[in-house]
Amino acid sequence: MSSSVRSCSSFPSVESALREPNGLLAAGGDLSPRRLLEAYRKGIFPWFNEDEPILWWSPDPRMVLFPSELKISRSLRKTLNKDHYQIRTDCSFSQVMHACAAPRKGQAGTWIHPEMIAAYTALHEMGLAHCVETWMDGVLVGGLYGVSLGKVFFGESMFSRVPDASKIAFVHLVKQLQHWEFGLIDCQVRTGHLASLGAREISRREFSQKLETLITQLEPGSRWNFDRTMSDTRA
């Protein structure tokens, strides 16, 4: 492994991250709340398999969504206009993480293993990690989770058990964050799914500059309660 990737007591500059694999910055450390919060403030996130050391990443470019740039397709808008689902926030964080961790078609598993679940559950208990849930007929069918610092939401993962369930949760999230005057949603790396919703890539330097502006201090967290109406989301 390149000498620029080293065990971390504190993180190296994100500009020293490798180009290949894109964004690999450091290895080692732990997943304590203190270290995770330090990482997110600098635009760094953990991503590693269960049998690996903890790996820390800061890719360039970075996939982000500016809340005002959300795109809602005609078919998704029709789904949003129905009343067959219910949105809940921070009610079933553990269930959402375990659902995101479940094996997906063509994959043996995901990187969301017990160590990661414990780490983000600790942040959730501090009011800094949140989930948005889509329920239908009393059953959790989709959702997402991530970390909220300042006016930035760092999205981590989402899942769907029925078509569009994660997109429903995502649209409600974006509309609420826009109402709360959040400036950025971090999507980490490019996917067609996120691009279809309006996310785009920006340079790591621009991303770092946005974080400096939008995360000025860490305030005590609390459980989320959305105050947008259904008509606000469908608009």
Short mmCIF file of C-alpha atoms in Angstrom, two decimals:
data_model
loop_
_atom_site.label_atom_id
_atom_site.label_comp_id
_atom_site.label_asym_id
_atom_site.label_seq_id
_atom_site.Cartn_x
_atom_site.Cartn_y
_atom_site.Cartn_z
CA MET A 1 0.00 0.00 0.00
CA SER A 2 1.25 3.48 -0.80
CA SER A 3 3.09 5.34 1.95
CA SER A 4 0.48 8.09 1.70
CA VAL A 5 -2.00 5.71 3.31
CA ARG A 6 -1.11 5.40 6.97
CA SER A 7 -2.59 4.40 10.29
CA CYS A 8 -4.49 7.39 11.61
CA SER A 9 -4.40 8.99 15.03
CA SER A 10 -5.54 12.12 13.20
CA PHE A 11 -6.32 12.39 9.52
CA PRO A 12 -3.88 13.49 6.83
CA SER A 13 -4.87 16.21 4.38
CA VAL A 14 -7.58 15.01 1.99
CA GLU A 15 -5.41 16.26 -0.86
CA SER A 16 -3.04 13.35 -0.15
CA ALA A 17 -5.72 10.75 -0.93
CA LEU A 18 -4.83 8.22 -3.61
CA ARG A 19 -6.07 8.51 -7.17
CA GLU A 20 -6.30 4.74 -7.44
CA PRO A 21 -8.28 3.49 -5.67
CA ASN A 22 -9.96 6.86 -5.89
CA GLY A 23 -9.98 8.62 -2.54
CA LEU A 24 -8.29 6.10 -0.26
CA LEU A 25 -6.77 8.30 2.42
CA ALA A 26 -5.91 6.36 5.57
CA ALA A 27 -6.16 3.02 7.35
CA GLY A 28 -6.65 2.15 10.99
CA GLY A 29 -8.03 4.02 13.95
CA ASP A 30 -11.48 3.33 15.32
CA LEU A 31 -15.12 4.24 14.78
CA SER A 32 -15.62 6.26 17.95
CA PRO A 33 -18.04 9.19 17.72
CA ARG A 34 -15.16 11.62 18.12
CA ARG A 35 -13.24 10.16 15.19
CA LEU A 36 -16.30 9.84 12.98
CA LEU A 37 -17.29 13.46 13.58
CA GLU A 38 -13.74 14.61 12.87
CA ALA A 39 -13.82 12.62 9.63
CA TYR A 40 -17.15 13.94 8.40
CA ARG A 41 -16.20 17.55 9.13
CA LYS A 42 -13.22 17.03 6.79
CA GLY A 43 -15.22 15.22 4.09
CA ILE A 44 -13.87 11.77 5.00
CA PHE A 45 -15.94 8.62 5.50
CA PRO A 46 -15.22 4.99 6.49
CA TRP A 47 -15.82 2.19 4.01
CA PHE A 48 -14.33 -1.27 4.51
CA ASN A 49 -15.17 -4.95 4.59
CA GLU A 50 -15.60 -6.76 7.87
CA ASP A 51 -12.30 -8.62 7.58
CA GLU A 52 -10.29 -5.49 6.69
CA PRO A 53 -8.74 -2.70 8.73
CA ILE A 54 -10.85 0.46 8.84
CA LEU A 55 -10.33 2.34 5.57
CA TRP A 56 -11.03 6.07 5.24
CA TRP A 57 -11.97 7.75 1.95
CA SER A 58 -12.22 11.19 0.36
CA PRO A 59 -12.88 10.67 -3.38
CA ASP A 60 -12.38 13.26 -6.10
CA PRO A 61 -14.80 14.13 -7.64
CA ARG A 62 -17.52 13.99 -5.01
CA MET A 63 -21.18 13.23 -5.74
CA VAL A 64 -23.50 15.73 -4.07
CA LEU A 65 -27.05 17.00 -4.30
CA PHE A 66 -27.86 20.65 -3.79
CA PRO A 67 -31.41 20.51 -2.37
CA SER A 68 -32.72 23.07 -4.86
CA GLU A 69 -31.58 20.84 -7.74
CA LEU A 70 -33.75 17.84 -6.83
CA LYS A 71 -35.32 16.20 -9.88
CA ILE A 72 -38.59 14.30 -9.60
CA SER A 73 -39.59 12.23 -12.61
CA ARG A 74 -43.19 12.15 -13.79
CA SER A 75 -43.64 8.56 -12.64
CA LEU A 76 -42.16 9.29 -9.21
CA ARG A 77 -44.37 12.35 -8.83
CA LYS A 78 -47.42 10.16 -9.48
CA THR A 79 -46.24 7.81 -6.73
CA LEU A 80 -45.70 10.72 -4.33
CA ASN A 81 -49.22 11.95 -5.02
CA LYS A 82 -50.71 8.72 -3.71
CA ASP A 83 -51.56 8.27 -0.04
CA HIS A 84 -50.58 4.62 0.32
CA TYR A 85 -47.43 5.29 2.35
CA GLN A 86 -46.36 6.98 5.57
CA ILE A 87 -43.08 8.76 6.25
CA ARG A 88 -41.48 8.41 9.67
CA THR A 89 -38.19 9.81 10.96
CA ASP A 90 -35.84 8.33 13.55
CA CYS A 91 -38.35 5.68 14.65
CA SER A 92 -36.52 2.52 13.53
CA PHE A 93 -32.87 3.42 13.02
CA SER A 94 -31.56 -0.08 13.73
CA GLN A 95 -34.10 -1.64 11.36
CA VAL A 96 -33.10 0.76 8.59
CA MET A 97 -29.40 0.01 9.02
CA HIS A 98 -29.97 -3.74 9.04
CA ALA A 99 -32.17 -3.45 5.95
CA CYS A 100 -29.44 -1.46 4.18
CA ALA A 101 -26.97 -4.17 5.19
CA ALA A 102 -29.01 -7.04 3.77
CA PRO A 103 -27.57 -8.84 0.72
CA ARG A 104 -28.71 -7.42 -2.60
CA LYS A 105 -29.20 -9.04 -5.97
CA GLY A 106 -25.85 -10.12 -7.36
CA GLN A 107 -24.00 -9.34 -4.09
CA ALA A 108 -22.97 -11.56 -1.21
CA GLY A 109 -23.37 -8.75 1.32
CA THR A 110 -22.55 -5.12 1.98
CA TRP A 111 -19.99 -3.09 3.91
CA ILE A 112 -22.56 -2.34 6.64
CA HIS A 113 -21.43 -4.91 9.17
CA PRO A 114 -21.98 -5.04 12.96
CA GLU A 115 -19.07 -2.69 13.76
CA MET A 116 -20.52 -0.03 11.45
CA ILE A 117 -24.04 -0.52 12.80
CA ALA A 118 -22.81 -0.05 16.37
CA ALA A 119 -20.86 3.08 15.42
CA TYR A 120 -23.72 4.84 13.65
CA THR A 121 -26.21 3.77 16.29
CA ALA A 122 -24.02 5.62 18.81
CA LEU A 123 -24.21 8.74 16.62
CA HIS A 124 -27.97 8.25 16.34
CA GLU A 125 -28.27 8.17 20.13
CA MET A 126 -26.37 11.49 20.16
CA GLY A 127 -28.92 12.95 17.74
CA LEU A 128 -26.37 13.24 14.92
CA ALA A 129 -27.28 10.25 12.73
CA HIS A 130 -30.81 10.06 11.37
CA CYS A 131 -33.07 7.88 9.26
CA VAL A 132 -36.06 8.54 7.05
CA GLU A 133 -38.47 5.62 6.71
CA THR A 134 -41.17 4.69 4.21
CA TRP A 135 -43.95 2.54 5.66
CA MET A 136 -46.86 0.85 3.88
CA ASP A 137 -49.65 -0.95 5.72
CA GLY A 138 -47.60 -0.95 8.91
CA VAL A 139 -44.52 -2.46 7.25
CA LEU A 140 -41.13 -0.78 6.75
CA VAL A 141 -40.55 -0.98 2.99
CA GLY A 142 -37.78 1.53 2.33
CA GLY A 143 -35.61 4.23 3.78
CA LEU A 144 -32.19 5.77 4.22
CA TYR A 145 -29.80 6.93 6.92
CA GLY A 146 -26.92 9.34 7.29
CA VAL A 147 -25.16 11.91 9.45
CA SER A 148 -26.26 15.52 9.92
CA LEU A 149 -23.68 18.19 10.81
CA GLY A 150 -24.34 21.89 10.54
CA LYS A 151 -26.23 22.44 7.30
CA VAL A 152 -24.91 19.28 5.60
CA PHE A 153 -26.47 15.82 5.46
CA PHE A 154 -24.02 13.02 4.71
CA GLY A 155 -26.03 10.23 3.12
CA GLU A 156 -24.77 6.72 3.85
CA SER A 157 -27.14 4.13 2.40
CA MET A 158 -30.72 3.46 1.35
CA PHE A 159 -32.88 0.43 0.66
CA SER A 160 -36.16 -0.50 -1.04
CA ARG A 161 -38.35 -3.54 -0.60
CA VAL A 162 -40.98 -2.23 -3.01
CA PRO A 163 -40.45 0.00 -6.08
CA ASP A 164 -39.61 3.64 -5.35
CA ALA A 165 -39.71 3.23 -1.55
CA SER A 166 -36.22 4.66 -1.05
CA LYS A 167 -36.91 7.46 -3.54
CA ILE A 168 -40.03 8.43 -1.61
CA ALA A 169 -37.97 8.73 1.58
CA PHE A 170 -35.25 10.63 -0.27
CA VAL A 171 -37.63 13.20 -1.75
CA HIS A 172 -39.17 13.85 1.66
CA LEU A 173 -35.67 14.24 3.11
CA VAL A 174 -34.56 16.70 0.44
CA LYS A 175 -37.71 18.82 0.71
CA GLN A 176 -37.36 18.99 4.50
CA LEU A 177 -33.67 19.87 4.34
CA GLN A 178 -34.45 22.59 1.84
CA HIS A 179 -37.01 23.95 4.30
CA TRP A 180 -34.36 23.84 7.05
CA GLU A 181 -31.97 25.73 4.72
CA PHE A 182 -29.43 22.91 4.40
CA GLY A 183 -26.93 23.66 1.67
CA LEU A 184 -25.70 20.22 0.67
CA ILE A 185 -26.40 16.49 0.69
CA ASP A 186 -23.30 14.33 0.35
CA CYS A 187 -23.85 11.29 -1.87
CA GLN A 188 -20.17 10.20 -1.81
CA VAL A 189 -19.73 8.53 -5.21
CA ARG A 190 -21.65 8.62 -8.46
CA THR A 191 -24.53 6.26 -9.15
CA GLY A 192 -27.13 6.44 -11.88
CA HIS A 193 -29.85 6.22 -9.22
CA LEU A 194 -28.66 9.43 -7.52
CA ALA A 195 -27.93 11.20 -10.79
CA SER A 196 -31.54 10.62 -11.84
CA LEU A 197 -32.61 12.55 -8.74
CA GLY A 198 -30.42 15.55 -9.54
CA ALA A 199 -27.14 14.72 -7.84
CA ARG A 200 -23.93 15.72 -9.62
CA GLU A 201 -20.18 15.61 -9.16
CA ILE A 202 -18.07 18.49 -7.87
CA SER A 203 -14.35 18.63 -7.16
CA ARG A 204 -13.02 17.58 -3.77
CA ARG A 205 -11.68 21.11 -3.30
CA GLU A 206 -15.10 22.65 -3.86
CA PHE A 207 -16.65 20.06 -1.56
CA SER A 208 -14.16 20.91 1.21
CA GLN A 209 -14.90 24.61 0.78
CA LYS A 210 -18.63 23.94 1.08
CA LEU A 211 -18.08 22.02 4.32
CA GLU A 212 -16.08 24.89 5.83
CA THR A 213 -18.96 27.25 5.09
CA LEU A 214 -21.84 24.98 6.09
CA ILE A 215 -20.37 23.32 9.21
CA THR A 216 -19.29 26.21 11.41
CA GLN A 217 -19.83 24.43 14.73
CA LEU A 218 -21.16 21.18 16.11
CA GLU A 219 -24.43 21.72 17.92
CA PRO A 220 -26.14 19.18 20.20
CA GLY A 221 -28.29 16.84 18.14
CA SER A 222 -31.87 15.78 18.63
CA ARG A 223 -34.41 13.44 17.11
CA TRP A 224 -35.79 14.64 13.79
CA ASN A 225 -39.42 15.59 13.30
CA PHE A 226 -40.34 16.68 9.79
CA ASP A 227 -42.61 19.72 9.65
CA ARG A 228 -43.29 19.75 5.92
CA THR A 229 -46.78 18.82 4.76
CA MET A 230 -47.53 16.23 2.09
CA SER A 231 -48.53 19.01 -0.30
CA ASP A 232 -45.11 20.63 0.20
CA THR A 233 -43.41 17.42 -0.92
CA ARG A 234 -45.64 16.91 -3.93
CA ALA A 235 -45.09 20.46 -5.21
#
